[in-house]
PDB file of C-alpha atoms and ligand atoms in Angstrom:
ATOM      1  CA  UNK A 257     130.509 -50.528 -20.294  1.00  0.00           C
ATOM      2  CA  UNK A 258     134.009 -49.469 -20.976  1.00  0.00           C
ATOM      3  CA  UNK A 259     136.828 -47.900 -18.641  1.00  0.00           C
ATOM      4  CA  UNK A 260     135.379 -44.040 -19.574  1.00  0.00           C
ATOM      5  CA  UNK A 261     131.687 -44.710 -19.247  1.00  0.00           C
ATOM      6  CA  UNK A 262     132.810 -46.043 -15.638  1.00  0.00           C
ATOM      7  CA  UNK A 263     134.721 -42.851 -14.642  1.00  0.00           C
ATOM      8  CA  UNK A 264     131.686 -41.136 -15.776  1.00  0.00           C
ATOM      9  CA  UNK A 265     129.052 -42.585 -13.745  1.00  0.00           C
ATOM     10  CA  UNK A 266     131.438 -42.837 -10.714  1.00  0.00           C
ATOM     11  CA  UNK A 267     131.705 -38.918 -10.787  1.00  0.00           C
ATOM     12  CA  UNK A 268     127.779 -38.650 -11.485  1.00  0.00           C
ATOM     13  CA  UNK A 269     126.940 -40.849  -8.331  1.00  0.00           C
ATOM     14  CA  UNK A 270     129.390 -38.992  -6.072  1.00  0.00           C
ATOM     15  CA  UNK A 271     127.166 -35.646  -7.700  1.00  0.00           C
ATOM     16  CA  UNK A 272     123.989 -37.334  -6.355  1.00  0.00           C
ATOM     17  CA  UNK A 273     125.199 -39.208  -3.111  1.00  0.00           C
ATOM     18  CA  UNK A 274     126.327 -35.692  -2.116  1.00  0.00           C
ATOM     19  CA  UNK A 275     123.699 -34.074  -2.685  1.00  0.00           C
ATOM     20  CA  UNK A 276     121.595 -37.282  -0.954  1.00  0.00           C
ATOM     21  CA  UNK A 277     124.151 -36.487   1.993  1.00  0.00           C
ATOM     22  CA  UNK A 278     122.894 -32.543   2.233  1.00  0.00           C
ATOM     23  CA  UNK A 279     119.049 -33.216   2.203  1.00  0.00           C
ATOM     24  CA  UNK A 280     119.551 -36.080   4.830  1.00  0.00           C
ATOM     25  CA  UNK A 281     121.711 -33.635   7.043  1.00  0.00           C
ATOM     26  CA  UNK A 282     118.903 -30.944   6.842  1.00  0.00           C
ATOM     27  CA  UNK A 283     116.508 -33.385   7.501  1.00  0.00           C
ATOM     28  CA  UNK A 284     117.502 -34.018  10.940  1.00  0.00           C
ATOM     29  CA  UNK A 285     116.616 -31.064  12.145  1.00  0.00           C
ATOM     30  CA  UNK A 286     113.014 -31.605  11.700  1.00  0.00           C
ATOM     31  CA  UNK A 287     110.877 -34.282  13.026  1.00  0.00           C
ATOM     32  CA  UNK A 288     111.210 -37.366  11.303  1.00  0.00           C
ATOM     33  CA  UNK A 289     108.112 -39.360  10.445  1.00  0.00           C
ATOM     34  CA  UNK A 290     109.108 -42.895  11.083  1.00  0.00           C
ATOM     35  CA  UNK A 291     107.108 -46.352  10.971  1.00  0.00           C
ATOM     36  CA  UNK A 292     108.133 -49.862  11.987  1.00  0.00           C
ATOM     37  CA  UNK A 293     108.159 -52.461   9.744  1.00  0.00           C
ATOM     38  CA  UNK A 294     109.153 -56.181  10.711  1.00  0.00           C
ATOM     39  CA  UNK A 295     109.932 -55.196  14.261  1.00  0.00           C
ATOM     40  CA  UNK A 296     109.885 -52.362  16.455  1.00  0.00           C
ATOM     41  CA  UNK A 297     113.758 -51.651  15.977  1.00  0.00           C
ATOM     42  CA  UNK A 298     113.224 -52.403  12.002  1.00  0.00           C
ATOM     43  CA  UNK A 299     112.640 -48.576  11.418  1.00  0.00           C
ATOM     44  CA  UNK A 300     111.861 -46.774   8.015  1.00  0.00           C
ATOM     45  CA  UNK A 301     111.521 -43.036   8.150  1.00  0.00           C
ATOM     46  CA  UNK A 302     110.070 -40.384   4.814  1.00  0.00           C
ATOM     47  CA  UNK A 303     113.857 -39.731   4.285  1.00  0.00           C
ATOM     48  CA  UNK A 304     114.591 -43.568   3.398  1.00  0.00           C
ATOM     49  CA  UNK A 305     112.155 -43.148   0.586  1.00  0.00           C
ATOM     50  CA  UNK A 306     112.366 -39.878  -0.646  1.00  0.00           C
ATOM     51  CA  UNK A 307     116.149 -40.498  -1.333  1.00  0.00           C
ATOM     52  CA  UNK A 308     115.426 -43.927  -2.638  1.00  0.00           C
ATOM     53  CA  UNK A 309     113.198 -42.503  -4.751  1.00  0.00           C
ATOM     54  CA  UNK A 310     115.493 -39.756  -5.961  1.00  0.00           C
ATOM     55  CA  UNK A 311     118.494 -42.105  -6.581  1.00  0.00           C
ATOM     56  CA  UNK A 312     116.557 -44.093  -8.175  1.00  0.00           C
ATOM     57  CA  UNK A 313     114.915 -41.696 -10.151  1.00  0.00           C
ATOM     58  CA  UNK A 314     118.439 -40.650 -11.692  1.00  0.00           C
ATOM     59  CA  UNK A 315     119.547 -43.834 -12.517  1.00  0.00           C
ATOM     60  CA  UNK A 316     116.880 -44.464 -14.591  1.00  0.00           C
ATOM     61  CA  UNK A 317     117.540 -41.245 -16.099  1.00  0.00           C
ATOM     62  CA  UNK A 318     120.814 -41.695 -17.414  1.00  0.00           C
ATOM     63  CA  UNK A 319     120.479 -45.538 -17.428  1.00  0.00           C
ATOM     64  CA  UNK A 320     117.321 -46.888 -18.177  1.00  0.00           C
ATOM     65  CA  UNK A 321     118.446 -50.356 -19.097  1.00  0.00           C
ATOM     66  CA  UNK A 322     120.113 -50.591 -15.831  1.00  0.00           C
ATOM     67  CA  UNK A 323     118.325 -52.776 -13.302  1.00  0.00           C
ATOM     68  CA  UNK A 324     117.975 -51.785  -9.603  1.00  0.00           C
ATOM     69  CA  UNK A 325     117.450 -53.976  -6.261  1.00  0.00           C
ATOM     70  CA  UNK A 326     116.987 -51.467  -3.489  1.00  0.00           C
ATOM     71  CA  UNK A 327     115.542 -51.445   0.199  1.00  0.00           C
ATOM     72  CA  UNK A 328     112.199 -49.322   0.003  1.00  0.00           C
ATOM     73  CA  UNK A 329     110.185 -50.536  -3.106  1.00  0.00           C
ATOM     74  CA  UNK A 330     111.490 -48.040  -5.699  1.00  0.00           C
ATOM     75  CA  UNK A 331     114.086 -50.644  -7.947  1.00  0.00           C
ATOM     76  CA  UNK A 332     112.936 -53.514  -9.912  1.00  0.00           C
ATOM     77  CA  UNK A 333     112.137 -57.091  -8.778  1.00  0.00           C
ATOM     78  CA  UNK A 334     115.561 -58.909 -10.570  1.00  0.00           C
ATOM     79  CA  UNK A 335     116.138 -62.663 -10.505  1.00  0.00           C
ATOM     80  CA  UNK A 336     119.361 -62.557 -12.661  1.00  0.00           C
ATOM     81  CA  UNK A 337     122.857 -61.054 -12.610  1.00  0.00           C
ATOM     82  CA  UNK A 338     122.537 -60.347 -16.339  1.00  0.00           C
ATOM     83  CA  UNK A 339     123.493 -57.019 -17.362  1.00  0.00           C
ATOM     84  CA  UNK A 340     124.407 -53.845 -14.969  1.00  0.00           C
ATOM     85  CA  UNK A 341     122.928 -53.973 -11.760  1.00  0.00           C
ATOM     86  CA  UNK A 342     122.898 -51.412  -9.067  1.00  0.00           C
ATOM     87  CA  UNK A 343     122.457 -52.449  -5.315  1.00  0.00           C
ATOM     88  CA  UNK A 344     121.186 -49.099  -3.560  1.00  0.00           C
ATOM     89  CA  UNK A 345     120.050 -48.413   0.041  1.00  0.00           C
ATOM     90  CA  UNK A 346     119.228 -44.852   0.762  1.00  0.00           C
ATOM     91  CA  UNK A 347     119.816 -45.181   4.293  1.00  0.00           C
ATOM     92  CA  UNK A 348     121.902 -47.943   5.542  1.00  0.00           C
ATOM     93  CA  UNK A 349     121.899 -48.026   9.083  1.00  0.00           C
ATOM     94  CA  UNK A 350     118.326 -46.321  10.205  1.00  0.00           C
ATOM     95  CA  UNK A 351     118.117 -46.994  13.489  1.00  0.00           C
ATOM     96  CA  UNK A 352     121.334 -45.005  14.308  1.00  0.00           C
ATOM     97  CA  UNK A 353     119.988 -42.591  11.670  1.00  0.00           C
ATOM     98  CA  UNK A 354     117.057 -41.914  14.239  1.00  0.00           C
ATOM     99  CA  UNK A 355     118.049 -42.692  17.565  1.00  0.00           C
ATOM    100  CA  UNK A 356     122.119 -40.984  17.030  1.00  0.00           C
ATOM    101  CA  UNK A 357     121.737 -39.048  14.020  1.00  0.00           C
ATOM    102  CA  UNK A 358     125.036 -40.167  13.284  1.00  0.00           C
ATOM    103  CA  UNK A 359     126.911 -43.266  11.867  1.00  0.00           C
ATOM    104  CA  UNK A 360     124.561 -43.893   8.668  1.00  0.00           C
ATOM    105  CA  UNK A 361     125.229 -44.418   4.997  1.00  0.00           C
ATOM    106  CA  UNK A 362     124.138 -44.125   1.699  1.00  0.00           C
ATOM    107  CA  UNK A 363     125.447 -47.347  -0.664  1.00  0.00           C
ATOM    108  CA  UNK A 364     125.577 -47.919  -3.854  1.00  0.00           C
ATOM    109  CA  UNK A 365     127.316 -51.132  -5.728  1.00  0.00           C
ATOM    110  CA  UNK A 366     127.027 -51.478  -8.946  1.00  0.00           C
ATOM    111  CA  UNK A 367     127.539 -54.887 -11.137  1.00  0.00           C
ATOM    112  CA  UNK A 368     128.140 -55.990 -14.662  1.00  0.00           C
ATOM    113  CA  UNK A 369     127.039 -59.528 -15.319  1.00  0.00           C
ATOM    114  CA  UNK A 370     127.796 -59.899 -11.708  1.00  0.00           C
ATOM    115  CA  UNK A 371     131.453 -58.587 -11.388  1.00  0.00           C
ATOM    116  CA  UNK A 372     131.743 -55.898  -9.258  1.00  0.00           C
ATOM    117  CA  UNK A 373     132.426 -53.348 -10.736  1.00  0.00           C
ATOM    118  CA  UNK A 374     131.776 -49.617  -8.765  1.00  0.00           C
ATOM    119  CA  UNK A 375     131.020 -49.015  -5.177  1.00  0.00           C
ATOM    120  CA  UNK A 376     130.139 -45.312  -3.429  1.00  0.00           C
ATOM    121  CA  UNK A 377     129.572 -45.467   0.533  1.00  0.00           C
ATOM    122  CA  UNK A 378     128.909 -41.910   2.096  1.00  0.00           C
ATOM    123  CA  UNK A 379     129.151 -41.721   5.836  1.00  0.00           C
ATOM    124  CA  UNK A 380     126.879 -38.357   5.753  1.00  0.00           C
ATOM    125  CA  UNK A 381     127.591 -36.994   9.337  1.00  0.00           C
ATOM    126  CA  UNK A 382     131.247 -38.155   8.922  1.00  0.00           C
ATOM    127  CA  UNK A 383     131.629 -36.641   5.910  1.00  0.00           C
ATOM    128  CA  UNK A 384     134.006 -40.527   4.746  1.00  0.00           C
ATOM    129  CA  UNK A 385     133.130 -41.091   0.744  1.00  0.00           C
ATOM    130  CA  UNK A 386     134.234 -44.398  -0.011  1.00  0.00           C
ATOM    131  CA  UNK A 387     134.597 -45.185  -3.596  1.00  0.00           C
ATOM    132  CA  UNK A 388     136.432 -47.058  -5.885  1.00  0.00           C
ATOM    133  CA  UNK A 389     135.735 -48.327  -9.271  1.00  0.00           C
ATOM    134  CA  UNK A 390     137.388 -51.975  -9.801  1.00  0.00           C
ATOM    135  CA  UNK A 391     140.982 -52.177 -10.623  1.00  0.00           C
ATOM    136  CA  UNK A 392     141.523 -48.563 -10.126  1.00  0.00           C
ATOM    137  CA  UNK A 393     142.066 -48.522  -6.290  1.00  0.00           C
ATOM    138  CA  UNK A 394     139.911 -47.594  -3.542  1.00  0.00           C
ATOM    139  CA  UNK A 395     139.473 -44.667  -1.653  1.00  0.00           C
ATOM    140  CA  UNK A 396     138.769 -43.306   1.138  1.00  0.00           C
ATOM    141  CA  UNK A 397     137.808 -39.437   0.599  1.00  0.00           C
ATOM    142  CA  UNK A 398     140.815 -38.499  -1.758  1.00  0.00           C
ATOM    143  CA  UNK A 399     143.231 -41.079   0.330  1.00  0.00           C
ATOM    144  CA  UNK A 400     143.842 -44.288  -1.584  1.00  0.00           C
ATOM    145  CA  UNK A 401     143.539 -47.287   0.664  1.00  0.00           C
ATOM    146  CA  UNK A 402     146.155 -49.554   1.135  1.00  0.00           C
ATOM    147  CA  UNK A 403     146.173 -53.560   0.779  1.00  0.00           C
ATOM    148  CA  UNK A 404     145.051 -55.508   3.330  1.00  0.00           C
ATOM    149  CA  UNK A 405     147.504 -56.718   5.820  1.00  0.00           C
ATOM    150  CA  UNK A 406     147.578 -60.361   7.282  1.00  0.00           C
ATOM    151  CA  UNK A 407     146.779 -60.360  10.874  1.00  0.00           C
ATOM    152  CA  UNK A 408     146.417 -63.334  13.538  1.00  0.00           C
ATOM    153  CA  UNK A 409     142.754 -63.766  15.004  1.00  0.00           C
ATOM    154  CA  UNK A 410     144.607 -62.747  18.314  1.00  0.00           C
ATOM    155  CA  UNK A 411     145.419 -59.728  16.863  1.00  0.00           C
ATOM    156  CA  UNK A 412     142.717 -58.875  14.689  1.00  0.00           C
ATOM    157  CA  UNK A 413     139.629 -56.328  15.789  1.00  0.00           C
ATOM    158  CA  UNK A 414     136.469 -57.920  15.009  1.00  0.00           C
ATOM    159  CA  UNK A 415     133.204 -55.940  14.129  1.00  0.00           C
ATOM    160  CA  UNK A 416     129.640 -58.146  14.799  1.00  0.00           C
ATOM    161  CA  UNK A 417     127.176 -57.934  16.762  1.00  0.00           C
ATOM    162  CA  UNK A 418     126.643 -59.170  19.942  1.00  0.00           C
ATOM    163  CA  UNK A 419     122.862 -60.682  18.973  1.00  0.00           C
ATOM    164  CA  UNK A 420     125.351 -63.397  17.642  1.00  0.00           C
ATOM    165  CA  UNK A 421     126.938 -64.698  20.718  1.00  0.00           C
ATOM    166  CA  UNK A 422     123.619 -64.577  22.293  1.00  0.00           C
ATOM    167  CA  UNK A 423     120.949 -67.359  21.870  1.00  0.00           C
ATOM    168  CA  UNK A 424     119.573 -66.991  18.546  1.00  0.00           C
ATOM    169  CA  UNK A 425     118.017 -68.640  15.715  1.00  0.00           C
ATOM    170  CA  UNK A 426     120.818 -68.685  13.067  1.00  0.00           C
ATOM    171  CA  UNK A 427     123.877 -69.237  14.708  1.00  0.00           C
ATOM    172  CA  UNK A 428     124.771 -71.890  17.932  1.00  0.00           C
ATOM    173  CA  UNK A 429     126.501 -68.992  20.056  1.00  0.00           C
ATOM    174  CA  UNK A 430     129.541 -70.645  21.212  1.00  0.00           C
ATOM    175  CA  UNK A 431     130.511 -70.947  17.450  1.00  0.00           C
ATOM    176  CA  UNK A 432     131.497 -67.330  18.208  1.00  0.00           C
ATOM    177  CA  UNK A 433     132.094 -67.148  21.939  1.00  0.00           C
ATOM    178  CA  UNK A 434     135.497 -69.014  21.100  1.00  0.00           C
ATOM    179  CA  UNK A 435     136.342 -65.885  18.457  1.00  0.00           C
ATOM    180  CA  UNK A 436     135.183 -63.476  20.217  1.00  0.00           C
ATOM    181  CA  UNK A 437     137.474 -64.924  23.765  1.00  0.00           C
ATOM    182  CA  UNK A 438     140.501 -65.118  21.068  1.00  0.00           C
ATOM    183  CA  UNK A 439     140.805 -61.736  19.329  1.00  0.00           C
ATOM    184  CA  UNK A 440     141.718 -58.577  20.434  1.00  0.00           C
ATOM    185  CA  UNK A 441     138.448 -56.650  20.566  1.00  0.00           C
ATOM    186  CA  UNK A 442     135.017 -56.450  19.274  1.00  0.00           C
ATOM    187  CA  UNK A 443     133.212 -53.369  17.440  1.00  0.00           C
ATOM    188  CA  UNK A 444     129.666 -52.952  16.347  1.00  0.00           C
ATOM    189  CA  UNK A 445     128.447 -50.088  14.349  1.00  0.00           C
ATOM    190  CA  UNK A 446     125.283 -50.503  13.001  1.00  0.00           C
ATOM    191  CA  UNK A 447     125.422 -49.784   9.861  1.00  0.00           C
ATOM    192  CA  UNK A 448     126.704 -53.044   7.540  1.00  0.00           C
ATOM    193  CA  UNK A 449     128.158 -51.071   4.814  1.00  0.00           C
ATOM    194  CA  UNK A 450     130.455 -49.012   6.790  1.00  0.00           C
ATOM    195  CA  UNK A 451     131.315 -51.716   8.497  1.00  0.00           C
ATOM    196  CA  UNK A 452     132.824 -53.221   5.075  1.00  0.00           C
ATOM    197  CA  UNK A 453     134.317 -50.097   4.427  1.00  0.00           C
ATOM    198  CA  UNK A 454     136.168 -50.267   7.853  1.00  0.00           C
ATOM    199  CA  UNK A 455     137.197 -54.031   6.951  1.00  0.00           C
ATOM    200  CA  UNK A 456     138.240 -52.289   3.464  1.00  0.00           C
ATOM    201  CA  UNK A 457     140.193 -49.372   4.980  1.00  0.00           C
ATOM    202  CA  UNK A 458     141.883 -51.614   8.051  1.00  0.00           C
ATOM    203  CA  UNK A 459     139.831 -49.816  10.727  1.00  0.00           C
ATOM    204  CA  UNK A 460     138.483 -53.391  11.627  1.00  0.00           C
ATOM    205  CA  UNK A 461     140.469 -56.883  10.503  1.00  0.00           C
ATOM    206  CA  UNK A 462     137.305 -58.865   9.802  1.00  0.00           C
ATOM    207  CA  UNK A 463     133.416 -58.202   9.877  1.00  0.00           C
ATOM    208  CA  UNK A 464     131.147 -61.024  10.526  1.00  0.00           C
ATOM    209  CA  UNK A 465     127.218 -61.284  10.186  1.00  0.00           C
ATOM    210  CA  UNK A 466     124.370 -63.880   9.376  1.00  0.00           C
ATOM    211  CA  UNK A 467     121.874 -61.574   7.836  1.00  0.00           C
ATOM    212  CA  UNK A 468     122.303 -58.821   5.185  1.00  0.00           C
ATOM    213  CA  UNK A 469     120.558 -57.974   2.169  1.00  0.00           C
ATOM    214  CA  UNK A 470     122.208 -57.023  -1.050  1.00  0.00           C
ATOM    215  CA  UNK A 471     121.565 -53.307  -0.850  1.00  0.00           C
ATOM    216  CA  UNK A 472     123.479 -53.583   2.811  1.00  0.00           C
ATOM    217  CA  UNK A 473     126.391 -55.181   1.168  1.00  0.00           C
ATOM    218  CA  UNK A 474     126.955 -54.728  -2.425  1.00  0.00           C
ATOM    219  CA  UNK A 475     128.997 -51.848  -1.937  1.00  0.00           C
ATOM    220  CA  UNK A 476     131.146 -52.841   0.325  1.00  0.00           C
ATOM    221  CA  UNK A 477     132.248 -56.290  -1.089  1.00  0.00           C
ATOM    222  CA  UNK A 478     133.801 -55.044  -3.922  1.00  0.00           C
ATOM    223  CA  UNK A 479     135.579 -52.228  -1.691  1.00  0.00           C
ATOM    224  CA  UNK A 480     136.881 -54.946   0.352  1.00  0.00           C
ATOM    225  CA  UNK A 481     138.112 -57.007  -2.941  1.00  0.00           C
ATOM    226  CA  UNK A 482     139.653 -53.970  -4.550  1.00  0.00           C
ATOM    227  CA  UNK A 483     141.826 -53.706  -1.181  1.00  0.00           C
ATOM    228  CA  UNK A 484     142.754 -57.646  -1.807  1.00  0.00           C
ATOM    229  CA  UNK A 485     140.210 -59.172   1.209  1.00  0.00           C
ATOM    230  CA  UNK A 486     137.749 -62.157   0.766  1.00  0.00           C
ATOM    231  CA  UNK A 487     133.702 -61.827   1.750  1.00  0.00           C
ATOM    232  CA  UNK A 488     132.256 -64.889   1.689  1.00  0.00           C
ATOM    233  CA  UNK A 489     129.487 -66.687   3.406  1.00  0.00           C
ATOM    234  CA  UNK A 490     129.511 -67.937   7.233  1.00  0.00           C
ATOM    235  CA  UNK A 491     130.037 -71.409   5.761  1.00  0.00           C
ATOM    236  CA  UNK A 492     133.219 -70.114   3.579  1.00  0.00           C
ATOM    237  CA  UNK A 493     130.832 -70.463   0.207  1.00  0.00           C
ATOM    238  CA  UNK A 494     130.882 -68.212  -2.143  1.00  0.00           C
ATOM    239  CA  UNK A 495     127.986 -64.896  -1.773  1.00  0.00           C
ATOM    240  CA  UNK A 496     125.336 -64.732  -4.299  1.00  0.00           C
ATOM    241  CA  UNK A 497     124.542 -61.161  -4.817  1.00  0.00           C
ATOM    242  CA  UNK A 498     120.813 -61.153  -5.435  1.00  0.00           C
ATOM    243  CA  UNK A 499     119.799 -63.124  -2.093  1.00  0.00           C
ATOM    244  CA  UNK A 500     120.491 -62.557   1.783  1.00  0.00           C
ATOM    245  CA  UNK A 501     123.328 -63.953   3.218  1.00  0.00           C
ATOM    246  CA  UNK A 502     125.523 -64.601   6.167  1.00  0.00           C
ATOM    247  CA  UNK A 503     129.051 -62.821   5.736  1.00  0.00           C
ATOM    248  CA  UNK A 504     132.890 -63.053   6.396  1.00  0.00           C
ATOM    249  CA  UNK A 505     135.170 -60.530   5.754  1.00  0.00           C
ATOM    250  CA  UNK A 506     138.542 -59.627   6.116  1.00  0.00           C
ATOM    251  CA  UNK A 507     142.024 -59.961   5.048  1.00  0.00           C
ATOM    252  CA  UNK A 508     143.218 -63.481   3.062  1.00  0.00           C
ATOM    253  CA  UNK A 509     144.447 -64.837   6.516  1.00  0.00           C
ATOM    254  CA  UNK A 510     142.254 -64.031   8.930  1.00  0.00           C
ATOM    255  CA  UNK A 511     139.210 -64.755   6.974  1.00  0.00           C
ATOM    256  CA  UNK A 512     140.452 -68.502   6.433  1.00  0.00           C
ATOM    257  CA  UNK A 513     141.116 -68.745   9.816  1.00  0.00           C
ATOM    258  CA  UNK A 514     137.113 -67.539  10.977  1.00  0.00           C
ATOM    259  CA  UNK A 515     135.983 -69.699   8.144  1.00  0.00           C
ATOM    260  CA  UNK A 516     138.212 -72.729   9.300  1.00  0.00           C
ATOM    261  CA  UNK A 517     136.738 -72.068  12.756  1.00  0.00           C
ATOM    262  CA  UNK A 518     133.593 -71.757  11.627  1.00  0.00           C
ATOM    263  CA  UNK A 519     133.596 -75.342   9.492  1.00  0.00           C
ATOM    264  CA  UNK A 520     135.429 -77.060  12.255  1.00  0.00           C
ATOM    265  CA  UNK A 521     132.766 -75.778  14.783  1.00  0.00           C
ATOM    266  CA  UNK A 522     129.854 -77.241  11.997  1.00  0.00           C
ATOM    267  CA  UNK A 523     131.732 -80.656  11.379  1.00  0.00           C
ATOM    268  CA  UNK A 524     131.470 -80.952  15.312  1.00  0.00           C
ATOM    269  CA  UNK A 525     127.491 -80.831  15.210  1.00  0.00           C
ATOM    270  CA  UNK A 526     127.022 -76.812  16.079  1.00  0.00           C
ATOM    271  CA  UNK A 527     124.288 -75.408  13.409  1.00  0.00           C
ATOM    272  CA  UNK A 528     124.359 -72.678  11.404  1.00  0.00           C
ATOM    273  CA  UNK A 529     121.489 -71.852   9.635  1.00  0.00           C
ATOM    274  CA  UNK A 530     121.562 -68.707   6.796  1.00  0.00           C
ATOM    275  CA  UNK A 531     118.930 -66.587   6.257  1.00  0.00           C
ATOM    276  CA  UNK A 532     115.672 -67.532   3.840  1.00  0.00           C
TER     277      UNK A 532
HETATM  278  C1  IPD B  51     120.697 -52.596   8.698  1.00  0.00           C
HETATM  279  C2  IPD B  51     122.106 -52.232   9.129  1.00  0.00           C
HETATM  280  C3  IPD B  51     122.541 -53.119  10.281  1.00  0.00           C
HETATM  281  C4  IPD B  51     122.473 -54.596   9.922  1.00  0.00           C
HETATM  282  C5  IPD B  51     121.046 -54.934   9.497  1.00  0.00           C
HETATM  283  C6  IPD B  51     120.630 -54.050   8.308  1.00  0.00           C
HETATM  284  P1  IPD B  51     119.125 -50.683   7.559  1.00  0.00           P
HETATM  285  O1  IPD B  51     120.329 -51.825   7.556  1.00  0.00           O
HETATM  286  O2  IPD B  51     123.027 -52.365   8.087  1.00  0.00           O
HETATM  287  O3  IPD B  51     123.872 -52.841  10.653  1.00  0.00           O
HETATM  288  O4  IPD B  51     122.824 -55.367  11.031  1.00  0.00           O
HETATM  289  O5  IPD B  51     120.990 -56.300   9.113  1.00  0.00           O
HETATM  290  O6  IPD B  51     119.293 -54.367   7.949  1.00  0.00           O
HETATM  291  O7  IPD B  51     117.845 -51.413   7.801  1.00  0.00           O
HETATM  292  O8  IPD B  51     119.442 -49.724   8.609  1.00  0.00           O
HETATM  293  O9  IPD B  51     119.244 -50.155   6.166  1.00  0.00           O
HETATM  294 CA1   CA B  52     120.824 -51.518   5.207  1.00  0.00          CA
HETATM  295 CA1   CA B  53     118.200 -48.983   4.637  1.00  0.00          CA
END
């Protein structure tokens, strides 16, 4: 696709992500109907589907040689890059969808042959669009965001989540206990892609997590490029797109120094394992 047909599909997904936004407002004033799936804080709800199902209803629309990967069932099974591909979850960050009714997200990435290319990620309650198409800056609402700035680990606010620096199965926990003693705060939110999008937009200096899918992250990696930071696996490796992964992200210098942390802690014996 060329420069135009990009502008043109960036302003047709803002049409339907806002319109997404409005149903899933008005839908919290009703009961929700809302099942568990691999656990009993792994939550889907009718909304997660019906706007799946809508979103990707209109991209096949307008784009019906497009290929999808998305959370619910609706998208396509894909086991290449080849092509556009769109990386959509409906509702990114369910459990605070139910239990807060705040601080969830609708994102969308799209890729070309892999390169990012377009990213939309609607806080709905907050009313934060955060957009960019590649190369032509990144937004926040109509605000463009700035490049990242280097900052020190000791300086630096780090999102993750606390299951991390608790026993757990992917990740020896003092691999993070050292980070998390060094920098100057910790943040969780609960929702992955606006997490990026905080990393992107300097709210947070790094995010780190061992388990997202792509529809929780394609967005917000190339948001987080476009404002000159590095996501990359735990291990510092580089994050294929179409499988689960651990993440790093932040700014150039603070990144390396996680990722150097993170090696030196593996060379020394602690395990890391990444998601199947
Ligand atoms: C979840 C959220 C959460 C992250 C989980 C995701 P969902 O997405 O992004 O922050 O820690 O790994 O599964 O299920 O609410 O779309
Ligand atoms: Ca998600
Ligand atoms: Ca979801």
């Amino acid at each position: 696709m060329n420069h135009d047909d990009w502008l043109v599909l960036e302003k047709q997904v803002t049409g339907w992500i806002k319109e997404a936004g409005v149903r899933l407002k008005k839908s919290l004033s009703a009961p929700l109907n809302i099942r568990t799936k691999s656990a009993h804080n792994d939550l889907v709800t009718n909304m997660d589907k019906a706007i799946e199902k809508y979103l990707v209803e209109k991209i096949k629309e307008f784009y019906p040689d497009h290929k999808i990967i998305s959370e619910e069932g609706f998208g396509d099974k894909i086991d290449s890059t080849a092509g556009v591909l769109w990386l959509v979850d409906p509702i990114d960050g369910t459990l605070n969808f139910v239990m807060q009714k705040r601080f969830f997200a609708i994102s969308i990435g799209v890729y070309e042959n892999g390169q990012g290319k377009a990213a939309f990620i609607y806080d709905v309650m907050g009313d934060e669009f955060f957009h960019c198409i590649a190369g032509s800056g990144a937004y926040r609402n109509e605000e463009k965001l700035a490049p990242l700035k280097d900052v020190r680990l000791e300086d630096a606010l780090i999102d993750l989540s606390m299951t991390w620096v608790k026993p757990n199965k992917r990740v020896d926990q003092d691999v993070l206990t050292d980070i998390v003693r060094r920098c100057s705060g910790t943040r969780a939110y609960g929702a992955a892609s606006l997490e990026l999008a905080y990393v992107a937009s300097g709210l947070v200096d790094a995010y780190f997590t061992m388990r997202l899918s792509p529809w929780d992250y394609g967005a917000g990696l190339i948001l987080i490029r476009e404002v000159g930071g590095i996501a990359t696996r735990a291990d510092g490796s580089p994050i294929d797109i179409l499988r689960r992964t651990s993440i790093v992200a932040g700014g150039e210098a603070l990144h390396h120094e996680i990722v150097a942390h993170i090696q030196d802690q593996m060379a020394h014996g602690k395990f890391l394992r990444e998601p199947l």
